[in-house]
Coordinates of C-alpha atoms and ligand atoms in Angstrom, one line a residue:
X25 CA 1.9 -46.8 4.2
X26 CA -2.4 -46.4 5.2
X27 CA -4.5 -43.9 3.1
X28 CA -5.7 -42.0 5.8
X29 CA -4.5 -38.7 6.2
X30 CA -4.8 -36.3 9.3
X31 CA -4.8 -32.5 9.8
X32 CA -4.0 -31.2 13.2
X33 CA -5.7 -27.6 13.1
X34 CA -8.9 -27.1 11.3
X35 CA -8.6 -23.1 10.8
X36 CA -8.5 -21.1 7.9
X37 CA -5.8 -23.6 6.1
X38 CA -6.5 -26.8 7.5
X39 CA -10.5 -27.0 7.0
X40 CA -10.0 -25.6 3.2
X41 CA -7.2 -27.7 2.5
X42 CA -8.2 -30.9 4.3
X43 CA -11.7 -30.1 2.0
X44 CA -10.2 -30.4 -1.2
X45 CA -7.6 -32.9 -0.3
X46 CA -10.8 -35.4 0.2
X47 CA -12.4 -34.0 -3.0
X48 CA -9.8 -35.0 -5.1
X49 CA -8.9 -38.4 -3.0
X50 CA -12.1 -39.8 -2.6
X51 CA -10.1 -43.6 -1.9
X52 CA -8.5 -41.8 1.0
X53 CA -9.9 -41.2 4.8
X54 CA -9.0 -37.7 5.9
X55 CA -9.9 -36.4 9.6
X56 CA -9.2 -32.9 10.5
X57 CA -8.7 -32.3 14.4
X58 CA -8.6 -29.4 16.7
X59 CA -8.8 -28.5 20.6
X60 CA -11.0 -26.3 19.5
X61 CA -14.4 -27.6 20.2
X62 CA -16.9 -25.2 19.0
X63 CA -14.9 -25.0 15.6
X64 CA -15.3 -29.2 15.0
X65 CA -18.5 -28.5 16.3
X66 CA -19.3 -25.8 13.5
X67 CA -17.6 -27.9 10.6
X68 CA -19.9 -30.7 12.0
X69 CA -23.1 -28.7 12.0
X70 CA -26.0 -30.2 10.4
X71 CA -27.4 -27.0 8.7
X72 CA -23.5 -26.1 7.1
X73 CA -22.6 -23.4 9.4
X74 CA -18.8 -23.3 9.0
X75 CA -16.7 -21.7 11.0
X76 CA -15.1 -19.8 8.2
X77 CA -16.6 -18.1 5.0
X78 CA -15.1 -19.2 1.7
X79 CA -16.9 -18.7 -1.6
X80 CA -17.0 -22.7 -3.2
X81 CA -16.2 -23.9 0.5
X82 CA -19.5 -25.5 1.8
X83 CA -20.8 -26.9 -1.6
X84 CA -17.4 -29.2 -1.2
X85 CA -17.6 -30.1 2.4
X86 CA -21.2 -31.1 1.8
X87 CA -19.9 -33.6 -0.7
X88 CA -17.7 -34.8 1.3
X89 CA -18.0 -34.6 4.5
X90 CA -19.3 -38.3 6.1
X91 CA -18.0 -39.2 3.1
X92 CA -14.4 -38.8 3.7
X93 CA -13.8 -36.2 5.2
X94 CA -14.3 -35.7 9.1
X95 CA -14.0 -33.5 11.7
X96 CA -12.9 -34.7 15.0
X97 CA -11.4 -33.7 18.4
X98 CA -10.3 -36.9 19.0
X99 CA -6.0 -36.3 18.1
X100 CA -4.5 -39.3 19.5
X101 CA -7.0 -41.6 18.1
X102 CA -6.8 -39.7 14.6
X103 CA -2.8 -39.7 14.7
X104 CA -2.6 -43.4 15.6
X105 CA -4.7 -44.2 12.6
X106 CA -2.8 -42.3 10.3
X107 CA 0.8 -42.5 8.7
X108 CA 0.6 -38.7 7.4
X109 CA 0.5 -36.1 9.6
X110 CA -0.4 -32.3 8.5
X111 CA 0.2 -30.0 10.8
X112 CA -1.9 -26.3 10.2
X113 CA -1.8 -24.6 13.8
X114 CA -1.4 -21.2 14.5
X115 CA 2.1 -19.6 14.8
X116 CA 1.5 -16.0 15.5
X117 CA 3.7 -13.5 16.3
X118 CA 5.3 -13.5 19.6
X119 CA 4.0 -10.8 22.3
X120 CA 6.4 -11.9 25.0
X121 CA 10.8 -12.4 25.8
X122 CA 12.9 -12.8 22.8
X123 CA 12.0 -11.7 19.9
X124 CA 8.9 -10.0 21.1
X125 CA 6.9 -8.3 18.2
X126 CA 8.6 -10.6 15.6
X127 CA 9.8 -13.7 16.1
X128 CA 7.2 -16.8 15.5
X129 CA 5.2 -17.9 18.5
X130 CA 6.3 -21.8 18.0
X131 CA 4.3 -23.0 21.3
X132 CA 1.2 -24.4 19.2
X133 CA 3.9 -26.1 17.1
X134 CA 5.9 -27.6 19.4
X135 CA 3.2 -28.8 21.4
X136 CA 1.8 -30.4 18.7
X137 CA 4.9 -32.1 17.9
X138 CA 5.1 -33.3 21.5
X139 CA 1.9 -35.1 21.4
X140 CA 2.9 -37.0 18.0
X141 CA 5.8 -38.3 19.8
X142 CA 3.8 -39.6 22.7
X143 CA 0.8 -40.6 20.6
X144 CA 2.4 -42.6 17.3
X145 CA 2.7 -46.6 17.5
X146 CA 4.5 -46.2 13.7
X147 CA 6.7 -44.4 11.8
X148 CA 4.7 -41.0 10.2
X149 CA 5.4 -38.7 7.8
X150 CA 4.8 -35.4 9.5
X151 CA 4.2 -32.0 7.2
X152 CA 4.7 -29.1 8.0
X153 CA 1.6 -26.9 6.5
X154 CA 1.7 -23.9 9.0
X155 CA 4.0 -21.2 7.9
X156 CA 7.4 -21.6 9.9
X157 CA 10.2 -20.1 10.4
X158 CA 13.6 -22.1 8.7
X159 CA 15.1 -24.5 10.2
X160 CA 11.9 -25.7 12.2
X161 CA 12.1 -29.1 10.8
X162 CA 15.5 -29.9 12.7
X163 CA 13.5 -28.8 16.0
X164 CA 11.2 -30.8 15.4
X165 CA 12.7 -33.5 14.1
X166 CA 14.9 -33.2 17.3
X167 CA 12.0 -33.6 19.7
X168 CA 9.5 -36.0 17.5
X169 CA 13.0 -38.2 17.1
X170 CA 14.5 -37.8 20.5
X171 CA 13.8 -41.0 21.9
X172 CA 14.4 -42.9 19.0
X173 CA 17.2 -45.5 18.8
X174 CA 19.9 -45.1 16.4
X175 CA 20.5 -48.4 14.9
X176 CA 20.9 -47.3 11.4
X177 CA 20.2 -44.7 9.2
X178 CA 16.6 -46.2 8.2
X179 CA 15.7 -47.0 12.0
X180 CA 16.9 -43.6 13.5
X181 CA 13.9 -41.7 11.8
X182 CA 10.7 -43.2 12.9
X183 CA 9.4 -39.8 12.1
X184 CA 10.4 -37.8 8.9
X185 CA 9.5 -33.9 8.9
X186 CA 8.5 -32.5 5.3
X187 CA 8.2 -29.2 4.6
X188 CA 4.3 -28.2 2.5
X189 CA 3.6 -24.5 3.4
X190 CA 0.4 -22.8 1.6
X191 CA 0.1 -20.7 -0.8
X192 CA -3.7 -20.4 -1.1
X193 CA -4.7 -16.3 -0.5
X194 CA -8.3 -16.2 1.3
X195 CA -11.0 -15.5 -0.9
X196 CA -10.1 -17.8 -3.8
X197 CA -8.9 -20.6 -1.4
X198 CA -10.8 -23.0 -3.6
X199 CA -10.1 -21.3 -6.5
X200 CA -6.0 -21.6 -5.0
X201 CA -6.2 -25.2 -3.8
X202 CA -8.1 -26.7 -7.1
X203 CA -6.0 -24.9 -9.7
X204 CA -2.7 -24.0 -7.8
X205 CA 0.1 -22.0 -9.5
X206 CA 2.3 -24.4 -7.7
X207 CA 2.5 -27.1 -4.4
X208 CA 6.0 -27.3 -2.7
X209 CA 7.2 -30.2 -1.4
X210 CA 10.6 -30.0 0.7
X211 CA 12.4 -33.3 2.5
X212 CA 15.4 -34.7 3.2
X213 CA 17.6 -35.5 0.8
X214 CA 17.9 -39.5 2.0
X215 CA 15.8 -42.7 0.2
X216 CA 13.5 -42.4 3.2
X217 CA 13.0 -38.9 2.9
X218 CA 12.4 -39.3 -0.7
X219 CA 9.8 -41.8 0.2
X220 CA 7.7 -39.8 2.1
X221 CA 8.2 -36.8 -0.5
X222 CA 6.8 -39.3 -3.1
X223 CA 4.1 -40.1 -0.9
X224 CA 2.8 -36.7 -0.7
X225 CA 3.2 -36.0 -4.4
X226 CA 1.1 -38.7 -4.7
X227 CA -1.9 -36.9 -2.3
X228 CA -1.5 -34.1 -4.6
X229 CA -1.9 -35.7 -7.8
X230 CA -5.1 -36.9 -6.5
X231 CA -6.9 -40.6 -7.0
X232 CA -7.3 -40.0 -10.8
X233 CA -3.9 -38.5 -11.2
X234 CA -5.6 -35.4 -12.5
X235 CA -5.4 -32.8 -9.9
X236 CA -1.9 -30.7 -9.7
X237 CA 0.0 -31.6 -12.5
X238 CA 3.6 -33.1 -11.6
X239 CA 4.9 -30.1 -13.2
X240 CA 3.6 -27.8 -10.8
X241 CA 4.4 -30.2 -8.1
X242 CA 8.2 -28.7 -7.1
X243 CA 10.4 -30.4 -4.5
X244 CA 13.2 -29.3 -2.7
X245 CA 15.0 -29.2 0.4
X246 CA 13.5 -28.6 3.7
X247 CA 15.1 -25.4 4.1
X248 CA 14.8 -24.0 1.1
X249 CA 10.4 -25.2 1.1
X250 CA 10.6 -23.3 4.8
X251 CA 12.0 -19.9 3.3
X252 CA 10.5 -20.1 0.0
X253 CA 7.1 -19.4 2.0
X254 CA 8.5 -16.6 3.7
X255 CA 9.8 -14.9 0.8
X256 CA 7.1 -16.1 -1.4
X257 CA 4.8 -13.4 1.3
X258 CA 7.5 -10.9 1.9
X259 CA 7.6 -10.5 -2.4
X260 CA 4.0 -10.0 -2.4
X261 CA 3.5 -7.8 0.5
X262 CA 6.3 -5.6 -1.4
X263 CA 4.7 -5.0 -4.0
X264 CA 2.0 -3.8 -2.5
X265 CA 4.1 -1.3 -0.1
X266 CA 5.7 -0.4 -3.4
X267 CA 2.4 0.5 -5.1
X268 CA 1.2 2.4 -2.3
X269 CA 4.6 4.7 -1.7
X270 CA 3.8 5.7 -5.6
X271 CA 0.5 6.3 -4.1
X272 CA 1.5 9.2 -1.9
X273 CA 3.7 10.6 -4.5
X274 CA 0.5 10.9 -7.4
X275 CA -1.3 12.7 -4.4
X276 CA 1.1 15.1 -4.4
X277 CA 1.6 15.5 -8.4
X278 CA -1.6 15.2 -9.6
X279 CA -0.4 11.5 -11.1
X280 CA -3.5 8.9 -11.1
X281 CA -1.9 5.2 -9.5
X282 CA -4.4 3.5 -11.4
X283 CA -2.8 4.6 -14.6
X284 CA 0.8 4.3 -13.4
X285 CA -0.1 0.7 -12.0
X286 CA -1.6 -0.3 -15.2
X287 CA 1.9 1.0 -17.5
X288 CA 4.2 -0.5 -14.9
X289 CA 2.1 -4.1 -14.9
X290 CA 2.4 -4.2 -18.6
X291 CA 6.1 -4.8 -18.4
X292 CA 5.7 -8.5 -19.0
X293 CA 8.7 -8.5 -16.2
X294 CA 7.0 -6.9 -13.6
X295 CA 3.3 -8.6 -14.7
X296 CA -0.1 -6.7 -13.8
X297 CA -0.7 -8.3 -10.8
X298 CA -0.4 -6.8 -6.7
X299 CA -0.1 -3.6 -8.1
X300 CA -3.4 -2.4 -6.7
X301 CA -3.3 0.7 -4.3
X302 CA -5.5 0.8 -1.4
X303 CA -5.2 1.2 2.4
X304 CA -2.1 -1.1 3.0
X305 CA -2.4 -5.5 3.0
X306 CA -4.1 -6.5 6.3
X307 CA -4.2 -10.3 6.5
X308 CA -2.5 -13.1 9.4
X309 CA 0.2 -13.6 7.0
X310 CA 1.8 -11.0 5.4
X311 CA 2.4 -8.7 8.5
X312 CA 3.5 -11.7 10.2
X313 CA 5.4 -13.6 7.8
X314 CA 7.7 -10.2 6.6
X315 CA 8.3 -9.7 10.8
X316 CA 9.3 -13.4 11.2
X317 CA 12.4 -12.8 7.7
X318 CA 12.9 -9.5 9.9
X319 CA 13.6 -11.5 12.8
X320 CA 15.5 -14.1 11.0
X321 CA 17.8 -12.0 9.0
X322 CA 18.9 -10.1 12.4
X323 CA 19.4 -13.3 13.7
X324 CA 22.0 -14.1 11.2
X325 CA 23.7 -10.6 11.2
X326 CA 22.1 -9.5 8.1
X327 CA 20.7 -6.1 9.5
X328 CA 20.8 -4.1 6.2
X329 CA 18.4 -6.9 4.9
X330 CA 16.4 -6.8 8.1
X331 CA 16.0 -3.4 7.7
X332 CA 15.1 -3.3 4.1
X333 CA 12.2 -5.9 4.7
X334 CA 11.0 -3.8 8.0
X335 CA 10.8 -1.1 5.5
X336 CA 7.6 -2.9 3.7
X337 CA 5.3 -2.8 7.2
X338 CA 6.8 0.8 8.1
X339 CA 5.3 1.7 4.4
X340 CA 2.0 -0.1 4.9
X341 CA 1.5 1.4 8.5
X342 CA 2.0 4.6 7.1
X343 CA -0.8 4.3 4.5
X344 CA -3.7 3.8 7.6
X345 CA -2.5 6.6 9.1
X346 CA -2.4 8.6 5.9
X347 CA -6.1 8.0 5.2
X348 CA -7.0 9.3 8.3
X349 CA -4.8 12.5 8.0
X350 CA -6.5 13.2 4.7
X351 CA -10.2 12.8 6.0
X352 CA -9.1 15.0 9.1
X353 CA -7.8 17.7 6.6
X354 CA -10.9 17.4 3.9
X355 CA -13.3 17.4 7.0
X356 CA -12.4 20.6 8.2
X357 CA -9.6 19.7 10.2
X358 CA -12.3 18.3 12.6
X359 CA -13.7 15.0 13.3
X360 CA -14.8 15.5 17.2
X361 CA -18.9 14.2 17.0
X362 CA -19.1 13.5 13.4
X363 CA -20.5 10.5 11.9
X364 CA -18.4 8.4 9.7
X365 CA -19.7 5.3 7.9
X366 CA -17.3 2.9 6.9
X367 CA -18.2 0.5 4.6
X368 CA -16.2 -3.1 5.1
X369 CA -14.5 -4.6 7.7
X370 CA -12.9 -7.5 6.3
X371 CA -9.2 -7.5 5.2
X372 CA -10.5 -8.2 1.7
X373 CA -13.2 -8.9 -0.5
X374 CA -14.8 -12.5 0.3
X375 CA -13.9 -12.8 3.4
X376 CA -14.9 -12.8 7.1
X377 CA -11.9 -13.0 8.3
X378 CA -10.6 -9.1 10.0
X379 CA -7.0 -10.2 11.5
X380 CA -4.8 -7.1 10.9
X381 CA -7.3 -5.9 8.7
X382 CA -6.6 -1.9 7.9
X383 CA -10.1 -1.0 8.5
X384 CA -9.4 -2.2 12.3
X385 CA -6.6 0.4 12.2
X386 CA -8.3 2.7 10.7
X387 CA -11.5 2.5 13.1
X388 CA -9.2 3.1 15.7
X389 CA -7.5 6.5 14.8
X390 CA -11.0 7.6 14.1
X391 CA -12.0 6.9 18.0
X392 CA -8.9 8.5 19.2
X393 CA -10.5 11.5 17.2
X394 CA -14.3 11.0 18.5
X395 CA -15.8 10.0 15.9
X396 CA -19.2 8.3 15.7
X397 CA -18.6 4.9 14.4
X398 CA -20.8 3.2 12.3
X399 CA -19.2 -0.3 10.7
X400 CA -20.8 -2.3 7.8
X401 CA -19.7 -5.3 6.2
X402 CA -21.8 -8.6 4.6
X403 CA -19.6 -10.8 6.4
X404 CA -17.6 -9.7 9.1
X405 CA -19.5 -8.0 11.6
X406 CA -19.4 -10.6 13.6
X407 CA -15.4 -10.7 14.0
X408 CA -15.4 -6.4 14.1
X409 CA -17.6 -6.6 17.2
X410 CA -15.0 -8.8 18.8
X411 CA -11.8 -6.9 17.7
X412 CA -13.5 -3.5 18.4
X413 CA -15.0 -4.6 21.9
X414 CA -12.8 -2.6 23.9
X415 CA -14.3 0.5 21.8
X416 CA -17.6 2.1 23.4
X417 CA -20.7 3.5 20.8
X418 CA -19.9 2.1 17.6
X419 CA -22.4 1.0 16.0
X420 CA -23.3 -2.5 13.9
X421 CA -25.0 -2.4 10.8
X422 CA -25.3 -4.9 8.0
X423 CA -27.1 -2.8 6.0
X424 CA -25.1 -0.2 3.9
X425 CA -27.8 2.0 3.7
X426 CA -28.6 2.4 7.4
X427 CA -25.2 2.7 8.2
X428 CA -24.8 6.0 5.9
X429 CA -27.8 7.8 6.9
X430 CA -26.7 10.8 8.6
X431 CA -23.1 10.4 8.3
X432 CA -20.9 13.1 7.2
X433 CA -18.9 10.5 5.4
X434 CA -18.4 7.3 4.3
X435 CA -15.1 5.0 4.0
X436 CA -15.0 2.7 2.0
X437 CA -12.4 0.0 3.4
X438 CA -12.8 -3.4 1.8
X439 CA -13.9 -3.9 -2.1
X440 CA -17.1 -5.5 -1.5
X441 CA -18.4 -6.5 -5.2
X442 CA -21.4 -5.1 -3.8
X443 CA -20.4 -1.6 -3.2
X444 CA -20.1 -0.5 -6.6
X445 CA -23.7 -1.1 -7.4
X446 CA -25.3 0.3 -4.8
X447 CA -27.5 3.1 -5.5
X448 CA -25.3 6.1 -4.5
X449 CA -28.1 8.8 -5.0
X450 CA -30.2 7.1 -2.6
X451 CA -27.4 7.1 -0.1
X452 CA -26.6 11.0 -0.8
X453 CA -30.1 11.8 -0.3
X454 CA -30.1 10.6 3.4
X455 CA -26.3 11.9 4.7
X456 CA -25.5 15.3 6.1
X457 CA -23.9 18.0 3.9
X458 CA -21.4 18.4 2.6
X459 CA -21.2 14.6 2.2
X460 CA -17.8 12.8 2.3
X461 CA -17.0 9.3 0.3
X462 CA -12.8 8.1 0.5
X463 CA -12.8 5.1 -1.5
X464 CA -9.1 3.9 -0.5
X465 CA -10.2 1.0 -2.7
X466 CA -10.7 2.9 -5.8
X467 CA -13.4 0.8 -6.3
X468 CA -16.3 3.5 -7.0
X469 CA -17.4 5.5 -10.0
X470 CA -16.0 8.6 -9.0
X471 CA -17.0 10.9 -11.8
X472 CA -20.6 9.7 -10.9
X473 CA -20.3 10.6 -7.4
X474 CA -18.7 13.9 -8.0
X475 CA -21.8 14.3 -10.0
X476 CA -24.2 13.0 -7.1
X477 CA -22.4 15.9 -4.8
X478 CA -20.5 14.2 -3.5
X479 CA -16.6 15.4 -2.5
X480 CA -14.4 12.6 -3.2
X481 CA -11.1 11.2 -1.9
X482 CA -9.4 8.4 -3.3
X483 CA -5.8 6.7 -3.0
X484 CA -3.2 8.1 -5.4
X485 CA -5.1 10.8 -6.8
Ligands
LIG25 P1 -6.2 -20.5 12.5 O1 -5.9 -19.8 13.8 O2 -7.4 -20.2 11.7 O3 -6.2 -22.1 12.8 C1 -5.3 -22.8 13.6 C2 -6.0 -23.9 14.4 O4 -5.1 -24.7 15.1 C3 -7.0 -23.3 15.5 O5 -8.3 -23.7 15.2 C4 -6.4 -23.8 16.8 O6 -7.4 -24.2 17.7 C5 -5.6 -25.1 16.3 N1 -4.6 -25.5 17.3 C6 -3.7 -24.8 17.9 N2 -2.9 -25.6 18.7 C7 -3.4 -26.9 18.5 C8 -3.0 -28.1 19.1 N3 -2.0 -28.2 19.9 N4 -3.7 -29.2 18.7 C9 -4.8 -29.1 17.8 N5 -5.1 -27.9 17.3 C10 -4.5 -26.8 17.6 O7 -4.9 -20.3 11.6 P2 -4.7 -20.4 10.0 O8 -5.1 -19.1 9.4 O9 -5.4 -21.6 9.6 O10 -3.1 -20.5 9.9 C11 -2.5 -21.7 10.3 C12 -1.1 -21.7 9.7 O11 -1.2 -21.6 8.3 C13 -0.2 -20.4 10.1 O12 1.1 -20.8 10.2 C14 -0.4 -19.5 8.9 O13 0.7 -18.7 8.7 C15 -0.4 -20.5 7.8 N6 -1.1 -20.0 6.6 C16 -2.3 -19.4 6.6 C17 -2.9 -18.9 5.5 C18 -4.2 -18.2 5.5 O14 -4.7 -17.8 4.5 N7 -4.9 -18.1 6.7 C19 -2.3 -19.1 4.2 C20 -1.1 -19.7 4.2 C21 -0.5 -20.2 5.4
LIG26 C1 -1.5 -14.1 1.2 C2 -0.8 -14.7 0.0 O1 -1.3 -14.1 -1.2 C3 -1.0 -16.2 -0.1 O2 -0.2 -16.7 -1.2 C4 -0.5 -16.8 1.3 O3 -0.7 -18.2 1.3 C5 -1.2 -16.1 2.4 O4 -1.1 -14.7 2.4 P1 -4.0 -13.4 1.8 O5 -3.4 -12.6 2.9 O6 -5.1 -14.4 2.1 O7 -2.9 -14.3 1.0 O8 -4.6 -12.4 0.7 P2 -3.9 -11.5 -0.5 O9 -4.8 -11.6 -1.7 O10 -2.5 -11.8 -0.7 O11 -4.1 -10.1 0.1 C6 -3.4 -9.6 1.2 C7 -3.6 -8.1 1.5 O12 -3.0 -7.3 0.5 C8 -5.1 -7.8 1.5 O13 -5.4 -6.9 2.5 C9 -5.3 -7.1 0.1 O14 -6.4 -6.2 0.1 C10 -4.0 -6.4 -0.1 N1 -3.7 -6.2 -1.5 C11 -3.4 -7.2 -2.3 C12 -3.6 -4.9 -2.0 O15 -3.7 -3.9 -1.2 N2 -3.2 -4.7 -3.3 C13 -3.0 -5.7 -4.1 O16 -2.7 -5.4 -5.3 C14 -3.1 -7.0 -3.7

């Protein structure tokens, strides 16, 4: 089996990934391909321009890149030169026929798989990175094996379908990928499909053998890699549905979530982490990944369970509508003409990215109530304009300050490390009275901007 490795689909997983996969195997030749041409263009851009913001990103893929590491659109060349193939398209929810609003688009998938077939001279190890739904390996190792011969078990597979879905959260994907609670590896159960297992352990071990240690390096079946993912996301975005029910309820009660988080997260089996309240988890995965175990579990007749996970995005919904019902109510059950500031746009902290992200919710409801929009965020205002284009008069601004002056309140959406330490009495000084902050982060000294003048709204309390 070559060293060279390829990535079909150099987005938000595949560029990362791809990055650190040639960090740690510098005697390997990894290209990362895309139809996408202004995207290879931006990962090849001479001044670092990447199409995707990741704290720790660039410094690695300008050691690397030329090195080896490249960026391509070239996909048959770069799949005929390879024996492992990673494949991190897109597979968003599907908008159309069956399973509309649920269901996994597979179309990027499949074609992908399609052009393997045609493209490979060899056999390949072909890895499934995207996040799919079970059982996707036998479709694809249905078409990618279709016009093989069968002359015997080891001849029948030219191609071999593994199952490696991500677990790195934006943000910290360096952070994920370089130090990684765990990497899953699923394949058949057969000596070949051992093989190829062994030889993606062995990308993950890295050249010095001192990258993921085997520990951490699980391996299972196909099936059980492909739901693991699912359920992996479905657990997490629970939690945080959980959290933010409790949320509601310490509105009501005069209970603080920060303190009941903190009690519950000390139980060593429940652990501190995802227990954070704020204005629901925004994100291309969660949303989509907890629709796609909806969708499976009705498939297979299980619709108590289907209805048990639909439960966790009917929760988070909920909370986006929730902080606009509050503001309404604290604002003098008015919003017609006012001017609302609100202050990130990204789904979280360290990001660009803004797909599902609540403040895009959020931003909406306000319109439907005439609000003057003014949006802020360090890094996303780029993506908000896009999502928001269809919305007339709101207004840009990457300065926080600017964006608050005048406004009869101010949002706070996504926790920015930067909003905390802005000077609060400056922004008071220069918004219209009585002067409104909700911090559905609860990132904010709220004692100190009670004392400012502020009137303050948080989440759970
Ligand atoms: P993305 O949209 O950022 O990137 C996907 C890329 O695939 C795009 O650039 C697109 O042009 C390209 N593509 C589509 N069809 C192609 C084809 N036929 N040939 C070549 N390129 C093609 O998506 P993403 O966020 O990187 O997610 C990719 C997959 O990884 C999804 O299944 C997602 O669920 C999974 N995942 C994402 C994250 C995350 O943090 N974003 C985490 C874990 C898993
Ligand atoms: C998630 C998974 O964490 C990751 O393992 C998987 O590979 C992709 O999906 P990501 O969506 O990038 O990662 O970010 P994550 O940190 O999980 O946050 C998701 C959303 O939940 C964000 O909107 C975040 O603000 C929200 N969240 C998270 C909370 O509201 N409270 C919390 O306690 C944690």
């Amino acid at each position: 089996m070559n060293k060279n490795i390829v990535c079909i689909g150099a987005g938000y997983i595949g560029g990362p990934t791809m990055a650190v996969i040639a960090k740690m195997n510098p005697d390997r030749r990894v290209i990362v391909v895309d139809i996408n041409k202004e995207r290879i263009a931006a990962w090849n851009s001479k001044d670092f321009n990447l199409p995707i913001y990741e704290p720790g990103l660039v410094e690695i893929v300008k050691e690397v890149r030329g090195r080896n590491l490249f960026f391509s659109t070239d996909i048959k060349k770069a799949v005929r030169d390879c024996d492992i193939v990673f494949v991190g398209v897109n597979t968003p929810t599907k908008m159309f026929g069956k399973g509309a609003g649920r269901a996994s688009d597979l179309q990027y998938w499949e074609a992908t798989a399609r052009n393997i077939k045609d493209w490979a001279k060899c056999p390949k190890v072909v890895v499934e990175k995207s996040t799919l739904p079970v059982r996707t390996a036998a479709a694809m190792d249905a078409i990618l094996n279709s016009e093989v011969k069968v002359r015997g078990e080891s001849e029948r597979r030219m191609f071999t379908v593994l199952s490696n879905p991500e677990f790195l959260a934006e943000g910290t994907a360096i952070k994920d990928l370089l130090d990684p609670d765990r990497v899953l590896i699923g394949g058949p159960q057969d000596t070949p499909g051992q093989a190829a297992v062994q030889a993606v352990v062995d990308i993950y071990l890295g050249a010095a053998g001192n990258w993921v240690p085997r520990t951490r390096i699980l391996t299972t079946n196909v099936w059980s890699a492909e739901l693991t993912k699912l359920a992996a996301n479905a657990f997490l975005a629970q939690r945080v549905s959980s959290i933010n029910a409790i949320a509601g309820l310490c509105e009501a009660t005069g209970a603080d979530v920060d303190e009941v988080a903190q009690v519950i997260g000390a139980d060593k089996r429940i652990g501190p982490k995802f227990l954070k309240a704020g204005p629901g988890f925004g994100g291309s995965c969660f949303k989509k990944d907890v629709l796609n175990l909806v969708y499976l579990c009705e498939t297979f007749g299980l619709h108590t369970a289907a209805e048990y996970w639909m439960g966790v995005i009917k929760m988070n919904d909920h909370q986006q509508e929730r902080i606009v019902s509050r503001l309404f109510k604290e604002m003098f059950n008015t919003l017609a003409n006012k001017k609302i500031a609100l202050f990130g746009f990204a789904f979280k902290a360290d990001t660009g990215d803004t797909r599902e992200t609540p403040a895009g919710t959020v931003a909406r409801l306000l319109a439907d109530e005439h609000v003057n929009l003014t949006i802020t965020d360090p890094k996303a205002l780029g993506n908000a304009k896009n999502d928001l284009r269809d919305l007339k008069g709101v207004v840009y601004e990457i300065d926080p300050y600017k964006a608050a002056k005048g406004a009869d309140a101010v949002v706070l959406m996504t926790d920015w490390a930067l909003y905390p330490t802005l000077d609060w009495a400056k922004i008071y000084a220069t918004m219209r009275k009585p002067a409104t902050v909700f911090d559905t982060r609860n990132c904010l000294d709220a004692t100190n901007l009670r004392k400012l003048g502020f009137r303050v709204l948080n989440i759970g309390k």
